[in-house]
Coordinates of C-alpha atoms in Angstrom, one line a residue:
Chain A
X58 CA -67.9 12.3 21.7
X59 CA -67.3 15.5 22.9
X60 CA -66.9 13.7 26.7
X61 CA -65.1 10.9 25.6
X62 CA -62.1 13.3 24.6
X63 CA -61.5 16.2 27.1
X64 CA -60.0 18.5 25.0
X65 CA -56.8 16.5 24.2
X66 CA -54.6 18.0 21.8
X67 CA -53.7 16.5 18.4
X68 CA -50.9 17.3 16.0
X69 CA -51.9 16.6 12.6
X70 CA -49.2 16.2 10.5
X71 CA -50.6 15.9 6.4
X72 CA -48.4 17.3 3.0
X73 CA -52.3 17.3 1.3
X74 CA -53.6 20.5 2.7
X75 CA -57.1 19.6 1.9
X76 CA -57.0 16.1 3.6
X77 CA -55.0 17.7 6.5
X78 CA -58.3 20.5 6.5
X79 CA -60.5 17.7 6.9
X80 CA -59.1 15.9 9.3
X81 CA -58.3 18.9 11.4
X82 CA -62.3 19.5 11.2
X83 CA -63.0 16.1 12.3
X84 CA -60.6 16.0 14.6
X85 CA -62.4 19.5 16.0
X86 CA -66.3 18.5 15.9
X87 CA -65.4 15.6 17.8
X88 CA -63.7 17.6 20.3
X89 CA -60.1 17.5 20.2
X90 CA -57.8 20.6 20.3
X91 CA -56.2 20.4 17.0
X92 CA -52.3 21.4 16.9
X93 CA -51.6 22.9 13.3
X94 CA -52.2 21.1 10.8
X95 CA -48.2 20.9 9.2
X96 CA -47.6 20.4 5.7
X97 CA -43.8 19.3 6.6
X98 CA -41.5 18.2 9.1
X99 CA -40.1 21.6 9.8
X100 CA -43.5 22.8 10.6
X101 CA -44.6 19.8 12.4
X102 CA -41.1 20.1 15.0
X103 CA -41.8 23.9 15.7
X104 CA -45.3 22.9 16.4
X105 CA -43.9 20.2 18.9
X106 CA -41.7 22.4 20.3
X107 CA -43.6 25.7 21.1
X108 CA -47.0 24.0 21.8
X109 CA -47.1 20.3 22.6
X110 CA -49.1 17.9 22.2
X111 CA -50.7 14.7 23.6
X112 CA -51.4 12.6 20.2
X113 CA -50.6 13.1 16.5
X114 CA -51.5 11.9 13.3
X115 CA -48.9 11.9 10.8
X116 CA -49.4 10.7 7.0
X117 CA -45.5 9.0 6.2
X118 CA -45.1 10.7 3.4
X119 CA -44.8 14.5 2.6
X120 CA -44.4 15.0 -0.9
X121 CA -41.1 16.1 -2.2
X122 CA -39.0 12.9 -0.6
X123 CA -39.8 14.2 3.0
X124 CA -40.8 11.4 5.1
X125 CA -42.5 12.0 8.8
X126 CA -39.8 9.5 10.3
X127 CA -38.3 12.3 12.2
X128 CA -41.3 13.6 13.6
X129 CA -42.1 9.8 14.7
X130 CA -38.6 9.8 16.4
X131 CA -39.5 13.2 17.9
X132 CA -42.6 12.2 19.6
X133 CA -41.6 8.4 20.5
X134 CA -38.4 10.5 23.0
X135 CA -41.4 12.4 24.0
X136 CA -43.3 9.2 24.7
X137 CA -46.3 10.6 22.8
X138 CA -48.4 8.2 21.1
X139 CA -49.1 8.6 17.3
X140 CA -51.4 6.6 14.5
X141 CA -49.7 6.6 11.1
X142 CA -51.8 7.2 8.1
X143 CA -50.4 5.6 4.4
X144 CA -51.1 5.1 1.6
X145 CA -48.5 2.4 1.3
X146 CA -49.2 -1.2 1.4
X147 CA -47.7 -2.5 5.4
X148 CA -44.4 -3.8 4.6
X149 CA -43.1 -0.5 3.2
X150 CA -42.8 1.5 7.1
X151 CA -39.5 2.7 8.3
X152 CA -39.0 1.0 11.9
X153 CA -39.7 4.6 13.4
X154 CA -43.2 4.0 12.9
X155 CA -43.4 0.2 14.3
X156 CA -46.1 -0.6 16.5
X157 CA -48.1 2.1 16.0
X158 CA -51.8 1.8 14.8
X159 CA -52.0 2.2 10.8
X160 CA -55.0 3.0 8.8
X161 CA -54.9 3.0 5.2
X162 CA -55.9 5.9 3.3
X163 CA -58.6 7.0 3.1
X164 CA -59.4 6.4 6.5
X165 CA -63.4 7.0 7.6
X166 CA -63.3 10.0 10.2
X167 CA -65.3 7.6 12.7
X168 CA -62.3 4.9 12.5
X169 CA -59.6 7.8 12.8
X170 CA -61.2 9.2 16.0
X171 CA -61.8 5.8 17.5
X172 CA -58.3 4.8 17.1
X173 CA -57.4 8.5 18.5
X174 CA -59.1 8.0 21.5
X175 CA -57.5 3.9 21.9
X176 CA -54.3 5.3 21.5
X177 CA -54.9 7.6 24.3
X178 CA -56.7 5.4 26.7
X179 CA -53.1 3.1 26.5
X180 CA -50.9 5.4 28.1
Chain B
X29 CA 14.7 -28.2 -45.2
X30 CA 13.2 -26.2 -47.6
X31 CA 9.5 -26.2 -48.4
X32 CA 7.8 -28.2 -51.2
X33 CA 7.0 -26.4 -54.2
X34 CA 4.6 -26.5 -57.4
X35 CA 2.3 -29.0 -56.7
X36 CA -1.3 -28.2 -56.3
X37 CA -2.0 -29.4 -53.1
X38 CA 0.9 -26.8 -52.1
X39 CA -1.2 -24.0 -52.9
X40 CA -4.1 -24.9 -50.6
X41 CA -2.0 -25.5 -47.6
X42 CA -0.2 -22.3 -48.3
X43 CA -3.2 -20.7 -48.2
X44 CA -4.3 -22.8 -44.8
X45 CA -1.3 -21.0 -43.3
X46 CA -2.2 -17.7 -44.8
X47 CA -5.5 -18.0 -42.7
X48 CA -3.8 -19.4 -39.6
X49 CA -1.0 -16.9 -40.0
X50 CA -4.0 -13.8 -40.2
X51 CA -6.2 -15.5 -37.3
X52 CA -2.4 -15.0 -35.8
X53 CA -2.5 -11.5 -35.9
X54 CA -5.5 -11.1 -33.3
X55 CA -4.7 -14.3 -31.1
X56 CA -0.9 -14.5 -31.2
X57 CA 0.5 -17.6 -32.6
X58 CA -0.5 -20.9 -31.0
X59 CA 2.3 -23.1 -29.6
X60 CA 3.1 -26.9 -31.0
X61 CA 5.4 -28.8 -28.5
X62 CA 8.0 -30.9 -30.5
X63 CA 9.7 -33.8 -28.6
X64 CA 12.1 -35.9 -30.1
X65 CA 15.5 -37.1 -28.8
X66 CA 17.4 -36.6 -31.9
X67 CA 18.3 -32.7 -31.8
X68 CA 18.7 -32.8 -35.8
X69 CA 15.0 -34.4 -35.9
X70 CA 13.7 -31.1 -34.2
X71 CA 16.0 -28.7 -36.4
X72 CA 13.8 -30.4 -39.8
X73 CA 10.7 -29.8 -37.9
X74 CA 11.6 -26.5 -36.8
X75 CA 12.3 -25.7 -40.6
X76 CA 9.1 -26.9 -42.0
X77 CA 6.9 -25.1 -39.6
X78 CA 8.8 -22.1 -39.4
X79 CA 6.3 -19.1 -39.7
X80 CA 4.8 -16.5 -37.8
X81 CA 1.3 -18.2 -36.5
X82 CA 3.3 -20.6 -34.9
X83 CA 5.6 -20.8 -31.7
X84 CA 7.8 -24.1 -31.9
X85 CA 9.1 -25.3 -28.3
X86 CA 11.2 -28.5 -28.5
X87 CA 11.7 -31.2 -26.1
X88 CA 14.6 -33.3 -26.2
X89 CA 12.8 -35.6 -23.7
X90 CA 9.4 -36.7 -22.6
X91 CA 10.8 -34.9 -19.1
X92 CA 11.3 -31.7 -21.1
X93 CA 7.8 -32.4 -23.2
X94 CA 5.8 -33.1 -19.1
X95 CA 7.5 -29.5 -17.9
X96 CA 6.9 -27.5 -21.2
X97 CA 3.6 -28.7 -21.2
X98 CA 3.1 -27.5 -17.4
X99 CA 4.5 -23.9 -18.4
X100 CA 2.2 -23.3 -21.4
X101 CA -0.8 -24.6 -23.4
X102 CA -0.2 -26.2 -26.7
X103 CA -2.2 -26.7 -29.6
X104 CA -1.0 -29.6 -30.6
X105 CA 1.8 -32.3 -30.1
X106 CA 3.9 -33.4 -32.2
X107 CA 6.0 -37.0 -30.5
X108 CA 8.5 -39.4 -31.6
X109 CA 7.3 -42.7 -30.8
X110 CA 11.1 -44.3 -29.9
X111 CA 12.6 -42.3 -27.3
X112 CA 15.1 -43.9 -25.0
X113 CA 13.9 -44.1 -21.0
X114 CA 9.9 -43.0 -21.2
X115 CA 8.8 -43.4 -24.5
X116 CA 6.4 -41.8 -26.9
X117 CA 3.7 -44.1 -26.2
X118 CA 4.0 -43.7 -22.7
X119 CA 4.2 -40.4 -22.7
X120 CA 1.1 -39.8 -24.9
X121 CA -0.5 -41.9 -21.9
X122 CA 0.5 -39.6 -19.4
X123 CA -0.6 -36.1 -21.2
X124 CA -4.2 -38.2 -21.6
X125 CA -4.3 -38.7 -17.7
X126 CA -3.9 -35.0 -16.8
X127 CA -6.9 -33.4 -17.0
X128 CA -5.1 -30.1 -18.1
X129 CA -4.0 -31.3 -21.2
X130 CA -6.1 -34.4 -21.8
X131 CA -7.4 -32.5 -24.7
X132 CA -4.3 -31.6 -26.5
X133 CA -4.2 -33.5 -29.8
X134 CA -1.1 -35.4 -30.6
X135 CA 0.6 -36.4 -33.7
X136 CA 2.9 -39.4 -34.2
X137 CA 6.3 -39.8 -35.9
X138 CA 7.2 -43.5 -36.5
X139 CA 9.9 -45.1 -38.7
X140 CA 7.6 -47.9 -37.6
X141 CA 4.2 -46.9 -39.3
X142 CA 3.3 -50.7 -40.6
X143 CA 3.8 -52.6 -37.6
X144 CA 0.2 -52.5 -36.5
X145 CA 0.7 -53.1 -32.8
X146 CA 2.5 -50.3 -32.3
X147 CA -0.3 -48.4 -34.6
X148 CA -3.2 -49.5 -31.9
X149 CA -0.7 -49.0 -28.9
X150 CA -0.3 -45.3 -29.9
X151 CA -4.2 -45.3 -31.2
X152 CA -4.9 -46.5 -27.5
X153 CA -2.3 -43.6 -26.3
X154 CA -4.3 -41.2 -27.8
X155 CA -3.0 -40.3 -31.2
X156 CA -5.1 -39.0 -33.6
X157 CA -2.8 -38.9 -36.4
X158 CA 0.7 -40.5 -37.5
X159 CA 3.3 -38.9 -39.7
X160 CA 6.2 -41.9 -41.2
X161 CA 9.8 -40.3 -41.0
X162 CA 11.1 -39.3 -43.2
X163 CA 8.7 -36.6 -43.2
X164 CA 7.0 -35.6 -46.2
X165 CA 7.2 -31.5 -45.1
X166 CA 4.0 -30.9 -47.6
X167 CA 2.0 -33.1 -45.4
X168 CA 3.5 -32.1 -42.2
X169 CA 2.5 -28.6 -42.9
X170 CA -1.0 -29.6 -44.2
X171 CA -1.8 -31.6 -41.0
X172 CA -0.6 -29.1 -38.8
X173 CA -2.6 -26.5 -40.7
X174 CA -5.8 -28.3 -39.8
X175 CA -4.8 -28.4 -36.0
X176 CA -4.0 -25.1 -35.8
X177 CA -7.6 -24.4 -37.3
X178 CA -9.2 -26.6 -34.9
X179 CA -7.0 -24.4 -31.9
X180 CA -8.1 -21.4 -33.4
X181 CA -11.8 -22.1 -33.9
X182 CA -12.1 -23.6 -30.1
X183 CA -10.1 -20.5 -29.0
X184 CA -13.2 -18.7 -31.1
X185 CA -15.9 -20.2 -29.7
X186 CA -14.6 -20.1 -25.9
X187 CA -14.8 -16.5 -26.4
X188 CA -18.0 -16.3 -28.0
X189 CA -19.3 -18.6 -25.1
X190 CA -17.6 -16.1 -22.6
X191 CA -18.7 -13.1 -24.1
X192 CA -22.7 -15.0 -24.3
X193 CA -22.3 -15.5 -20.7
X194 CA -21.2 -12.0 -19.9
X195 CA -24.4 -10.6 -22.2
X196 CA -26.6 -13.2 -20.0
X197 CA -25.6 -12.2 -17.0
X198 CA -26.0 -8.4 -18.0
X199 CA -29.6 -9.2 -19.1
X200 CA -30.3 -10.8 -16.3
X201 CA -28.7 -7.9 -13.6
X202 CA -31.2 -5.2 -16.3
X203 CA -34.4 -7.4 -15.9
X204 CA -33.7 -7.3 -12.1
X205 CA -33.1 -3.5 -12.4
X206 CA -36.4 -3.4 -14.3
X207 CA -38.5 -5.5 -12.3
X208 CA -37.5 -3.4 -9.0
X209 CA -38.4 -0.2 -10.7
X210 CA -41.5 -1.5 -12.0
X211 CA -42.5 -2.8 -8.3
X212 CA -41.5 1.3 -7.3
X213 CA -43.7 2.3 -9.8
X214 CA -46.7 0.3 -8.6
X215 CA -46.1 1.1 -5.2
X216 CA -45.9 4.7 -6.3
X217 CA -49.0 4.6 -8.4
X218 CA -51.0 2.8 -5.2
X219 CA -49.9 5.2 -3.5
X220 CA -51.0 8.2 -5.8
X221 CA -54.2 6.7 -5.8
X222 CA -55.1 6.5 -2.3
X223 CA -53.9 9.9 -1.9
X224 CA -56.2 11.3 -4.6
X225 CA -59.2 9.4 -2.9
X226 CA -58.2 11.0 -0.1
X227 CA -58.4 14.1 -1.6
X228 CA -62.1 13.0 -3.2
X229 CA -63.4 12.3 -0.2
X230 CA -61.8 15.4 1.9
X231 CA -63.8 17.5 -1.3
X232 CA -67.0 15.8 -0.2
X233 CA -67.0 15.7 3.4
X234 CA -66.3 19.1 3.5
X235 CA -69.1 19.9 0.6
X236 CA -71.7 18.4 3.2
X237 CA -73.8 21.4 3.9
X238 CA -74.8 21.6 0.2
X239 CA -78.2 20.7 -1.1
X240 CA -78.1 17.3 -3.0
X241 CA -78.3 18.6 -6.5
X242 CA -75.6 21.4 -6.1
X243 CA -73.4 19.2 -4.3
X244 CA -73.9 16.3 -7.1
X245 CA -73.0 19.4 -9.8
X246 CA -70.1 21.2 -7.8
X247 CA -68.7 17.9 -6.6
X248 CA -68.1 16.9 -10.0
X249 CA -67.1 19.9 -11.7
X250 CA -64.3 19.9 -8.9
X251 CA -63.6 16.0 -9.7
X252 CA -63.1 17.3 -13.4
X253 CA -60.6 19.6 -12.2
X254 CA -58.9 17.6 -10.7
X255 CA -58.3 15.3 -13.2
X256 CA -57.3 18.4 -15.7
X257 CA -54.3 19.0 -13.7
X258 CA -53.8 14.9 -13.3
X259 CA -53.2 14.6 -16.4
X260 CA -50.8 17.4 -16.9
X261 CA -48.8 15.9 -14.0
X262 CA -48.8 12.6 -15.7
X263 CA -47.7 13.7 -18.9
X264 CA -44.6 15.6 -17.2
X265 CA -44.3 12.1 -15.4
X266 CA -44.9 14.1 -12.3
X267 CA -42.2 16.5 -12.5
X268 CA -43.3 19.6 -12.7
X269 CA -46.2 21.3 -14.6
X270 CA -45.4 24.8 -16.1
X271 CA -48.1 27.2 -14.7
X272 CA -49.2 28.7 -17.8
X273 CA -50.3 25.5 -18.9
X274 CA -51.6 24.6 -15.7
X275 CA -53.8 28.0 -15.9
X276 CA -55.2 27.7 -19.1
X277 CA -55.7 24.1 -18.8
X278 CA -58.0 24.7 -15.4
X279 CA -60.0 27.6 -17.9
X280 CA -60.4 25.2 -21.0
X281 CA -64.3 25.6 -20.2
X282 CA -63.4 29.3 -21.4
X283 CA -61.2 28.9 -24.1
X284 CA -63.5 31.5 -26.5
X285 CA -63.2 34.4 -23.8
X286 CA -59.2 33.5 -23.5
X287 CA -57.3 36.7 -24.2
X288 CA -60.3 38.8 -25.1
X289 CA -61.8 38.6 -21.6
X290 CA -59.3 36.5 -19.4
X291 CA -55.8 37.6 -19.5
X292 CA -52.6 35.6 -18.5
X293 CA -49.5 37.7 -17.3
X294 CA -46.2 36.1 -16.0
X295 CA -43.0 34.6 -16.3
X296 CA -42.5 31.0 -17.3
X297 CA -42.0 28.8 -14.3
X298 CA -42.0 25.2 -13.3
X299 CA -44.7 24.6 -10.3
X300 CA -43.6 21.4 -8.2
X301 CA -46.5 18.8 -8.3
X302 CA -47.8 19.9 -4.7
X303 CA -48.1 23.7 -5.9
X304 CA -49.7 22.6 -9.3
X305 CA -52.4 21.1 -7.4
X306 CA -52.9 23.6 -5.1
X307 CA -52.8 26.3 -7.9
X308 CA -55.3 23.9 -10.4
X309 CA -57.8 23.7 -7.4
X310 CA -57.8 27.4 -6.8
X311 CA -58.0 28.7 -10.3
X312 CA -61.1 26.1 -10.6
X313 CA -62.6 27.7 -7.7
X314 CA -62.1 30.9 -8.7
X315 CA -63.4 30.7 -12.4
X316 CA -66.6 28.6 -11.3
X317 CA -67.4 31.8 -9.2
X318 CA -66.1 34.4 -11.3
X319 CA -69.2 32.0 -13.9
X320 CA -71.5 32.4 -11.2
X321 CA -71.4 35.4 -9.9
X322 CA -68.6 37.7 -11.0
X323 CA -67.2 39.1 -14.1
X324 CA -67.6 35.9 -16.0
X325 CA -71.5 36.2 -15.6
X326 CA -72.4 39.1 -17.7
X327 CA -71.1 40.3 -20.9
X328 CA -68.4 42.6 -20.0
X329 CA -66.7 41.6 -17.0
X330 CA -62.8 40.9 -17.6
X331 CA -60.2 38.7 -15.2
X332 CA -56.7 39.5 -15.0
X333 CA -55.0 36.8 -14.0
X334 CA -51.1 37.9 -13.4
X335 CA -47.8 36.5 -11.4
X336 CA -44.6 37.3 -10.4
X337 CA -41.6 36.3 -8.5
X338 CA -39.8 39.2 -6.5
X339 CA -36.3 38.5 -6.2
X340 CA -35.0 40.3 -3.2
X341 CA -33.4 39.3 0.1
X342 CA -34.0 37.9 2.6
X343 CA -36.5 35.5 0.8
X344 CA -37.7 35.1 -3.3
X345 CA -41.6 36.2 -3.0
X346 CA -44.0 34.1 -5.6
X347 CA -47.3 36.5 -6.1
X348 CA -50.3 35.3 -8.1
X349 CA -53.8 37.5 -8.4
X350 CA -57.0 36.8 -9.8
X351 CA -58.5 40.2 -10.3
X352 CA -62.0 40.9 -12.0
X353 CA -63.5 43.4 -13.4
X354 CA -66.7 45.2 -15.2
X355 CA -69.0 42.2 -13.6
X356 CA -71.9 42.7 -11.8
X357 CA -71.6 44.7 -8.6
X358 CA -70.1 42.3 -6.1
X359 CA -71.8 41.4 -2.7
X360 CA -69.7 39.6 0.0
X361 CA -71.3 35.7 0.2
X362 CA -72.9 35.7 3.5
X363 CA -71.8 32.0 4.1
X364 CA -68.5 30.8 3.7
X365 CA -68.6 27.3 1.4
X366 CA -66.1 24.6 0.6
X367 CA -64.9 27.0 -2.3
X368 CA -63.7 29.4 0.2
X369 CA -62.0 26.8 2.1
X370 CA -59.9 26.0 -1.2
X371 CA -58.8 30.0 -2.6
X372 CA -58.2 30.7 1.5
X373 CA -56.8 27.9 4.2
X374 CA -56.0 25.3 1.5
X375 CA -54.3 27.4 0.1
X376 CA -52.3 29.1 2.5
X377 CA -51.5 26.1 4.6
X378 CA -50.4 24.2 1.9
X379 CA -48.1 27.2 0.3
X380 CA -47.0 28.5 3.5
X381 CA -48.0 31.8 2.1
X382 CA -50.9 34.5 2.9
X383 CA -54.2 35.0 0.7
X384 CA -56.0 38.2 0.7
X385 CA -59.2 38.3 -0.3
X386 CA -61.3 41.5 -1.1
X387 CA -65.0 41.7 -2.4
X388 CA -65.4 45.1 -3.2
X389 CA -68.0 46.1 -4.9
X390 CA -66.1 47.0 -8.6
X391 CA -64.5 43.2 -8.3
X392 CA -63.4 40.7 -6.6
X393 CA -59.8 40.7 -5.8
X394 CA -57.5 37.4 -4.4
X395 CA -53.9 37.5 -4.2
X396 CA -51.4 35.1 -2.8
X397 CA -48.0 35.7 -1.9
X398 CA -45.8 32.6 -0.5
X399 CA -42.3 32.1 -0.6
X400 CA -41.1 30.8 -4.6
X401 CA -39.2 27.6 -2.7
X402 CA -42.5 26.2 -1.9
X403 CA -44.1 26.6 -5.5
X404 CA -40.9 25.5 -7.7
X405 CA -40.3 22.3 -8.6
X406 CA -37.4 20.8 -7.1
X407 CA -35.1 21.4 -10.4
X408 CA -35.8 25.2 -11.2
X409 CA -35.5 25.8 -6.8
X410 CA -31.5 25.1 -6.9

């Protein structure tokens, strides 16, 4: 795996700190540069803004009415790709998140990385 | 004219006018078109049905009675048959055409009341009732009580249809309300779900390195923690949790060394449902070790367990510590588990705050300081 993804760096954008500690250690053994994680849209735009990055995953919502529609906005100006993680049934997204890959929560660490990497090969 | 007195029938329609003159008091009085051509015909009318439940309007003419009838709605009609130019008949005929006053009931005066043709000519008119001149004023007045009654009783029940629409539609527009909040709900609860198996399965990937029957034992006694604070978000509808209950409810195990070995210290405050979990998971951790290895595993050790909001500029400071005492002599865990995870990075990343974290040797100290807008709910933050 560690090949297949030359060190390209993820924002992981999660309100559950524990998920978004998990994923962040996925995202790490199989070889990406993890950016943050960020509890909330404030943290996830600084993060944008002082370090980059080439792919995110963002859960939609972020506790406390806080959506992660304008961190979507954010990185679709920047032409960065992004996979949306809900726990939402489909027809509830805001159109900044259209046509990008969704999994459901929980989603399996394999199917995460693999969709990662898709995303990546697109652009 | 004046009215006819001291018979017994006198006294009931006396009494119908009572009613019609008290049902007059809420509707207003109901208006009675009177058309005859003879001007002193209309004064003896006038002065039979003169009281307050009714407003009189006279017509000279059935081209008087057509534009009267345009300007108001009657109750009832009361028409000479023998008019010169359009006559009674015929002008029954043409209040039965219009749709607008088709319903109007209308009341015959005839010096003619035996010759049956004209009877079925003003049957076929639509009449409902004849009156022979000269009129008896007893039943005038009876007959047009009755009317009246009938007015006031459709008047009635148009209301009460109205008002049963009104009450339908309102039902309707709050089972709409309803159903949308229930669909919220679900979609809300669907989504709680999937966020706590999230969380469940974050807890066991990251409990991997574990041998099988620890893992099987931790795993759950962190599930069960979980679900403590679960259900004290519930019941607060997911509000806010207040932390003292949230404290004592992640030490139930302990309840018997409550107080005499575990002490709680700090103000009352309303955690938001992010910090409550955050705070549940920690204490959990905490105590399980403190049971383990600390000052919960011999017979002396003691926990303080204390927290307080600073109140200075620029920012409020929320502290909480876990601080133990009299256990065992303490040795730093050479290997950093899933617990550590939890009272550390979860913790800090999910506060925005700093955890410090000493094992000396007389106890083991954690402390977490984070700024109070991330741990209050949204109501006690403004």
């Amino acid at each position: 795996m560690n090949g297949a993804a030359p060190r390209l760096r993820v924002l992981v954008v999660e309100d559950d700190a524990l998920i978004a500690l998990d994923i962040a250690r996925q995202l790490t053994n199989a070889g990406f540069q993890v950016v943050g994680p960020a509890v909330s849209v404030a943290r996830a735009l600084k993060l944008i803004g002082e370090h980059g990055c080439d792919i995110a995953v963002l859960d939609i919502n972020l506790g406390d009415k806080e959506t992660s529609e304008p961190i979507a906005r954010e990185l679709r100006s920047r032409a960065t790709p992004f996979v949306v993680l809900s726990g939402y049934a489909r027809d509830e997204h805001a159109p900044a998140f259209a046509g990008a890959p969704i999994l459901s929560k929980p989603a399996s660490p394999s199917e995460l990385i693999a969709t990662l990497l898709s995303c990546t090969a697109a652009v | 004219m004046s009215r006819i007195t001291s018979t017994d029938d006198t006294a009931r329609v006396a009494s119908d006018e009572r009613q019609t003159e008290a049902a007059a008091l809420d509707d207003g009085p109901i208006n009675i078109l009177i058309v005859d051509d003879e001007p002193k015909n209309l004064v003896v009318l006038e002065s039979i049905l003169s009281i307050p439940a009714y407003r009189l309007v006279r017509a000279e003419s059935a081209e008087q009675a057509l534009l009267a009838l345009l300007v108001d709605e009657f109750a009832l009609l009361i028409l000479d048959i023998r008019m010169p130019g359009v006559t009674g008949i015929e002008l029954a005929r043409i209040i039965k055409e219009r749709k607008k006053t088709s319903q109007v009931p209308i009341i015959f005066l005839t010096a003619y009341y035996n010759e049956d043709q004209q009877v079925l000519a003003g049957y076929d008119a639509g009449a409902v009732d004849y009156l022979q001149k000269p009129v008896n004023p007893h039943i005038l007045r009876s007959k047009v009580a009755v009317f009246a009654e009938l007015h006031r009783m459709q008047r009635e029940l148009g209301r009460a249809n109205q008002a049963l629409h009104e009450l339908n539609d309102t039902l309707e527009q709050r089972v709409a309300e309803r159903t949308q909040h229930i669909r919220l709900l679900l979609g809300e609860v669907n989504h709680r779900s999937k966020n706590m198996l999230s969380v469940v399965s974050a807890i066991a990937q990251q409990m991997r390195a574990e041998n099988q029957q620890e893992f099987v034992r931790h795993f759950s006694q962190r599930i069960q923690a979980l679900a403590a604070s679960h259900d004290l978000l519930a019941r607060s509808e997911w509000k806010s949790i207040a932390i003292l209950d949230l404290v004592r409810a992640q030490l139930g195990h302990f309840q018997e060394l409550m107080d005499r070995r575990i002490s709680l210290n700090g103000p009352s405050l309303n955690l938001s449902v992010s910090a409550a979990q955050c705070i549940g998971m920690v204490v959990n951790e905490l105590a399980t070790n403190a049971v383990k290895h600390g000052a919960l595993s011999n017979q002396d050790g003691r926990v303080e367990i204390a927290w307080r909001v600073d109140r200075g500029a620029p920012d409020e400071n929320f502290t909480i510590s876990w601080v133990e005492h009299d256990g065992p002599p303490v040795v730093t865990p050479a290997h950093r588990g899933f617990g550590s995870t939890v009272i550390k990075s979860m913790a800090e990343l999910s506060l925005d705050g700093a955890v410090e974290l000493d094992f000396a040797q007389s106890g083991l100290t954690w402390r977490l300081a984070c700024p109070t807008t991330r741990i209050l709910s949204a109501k006690d933050a403004r």
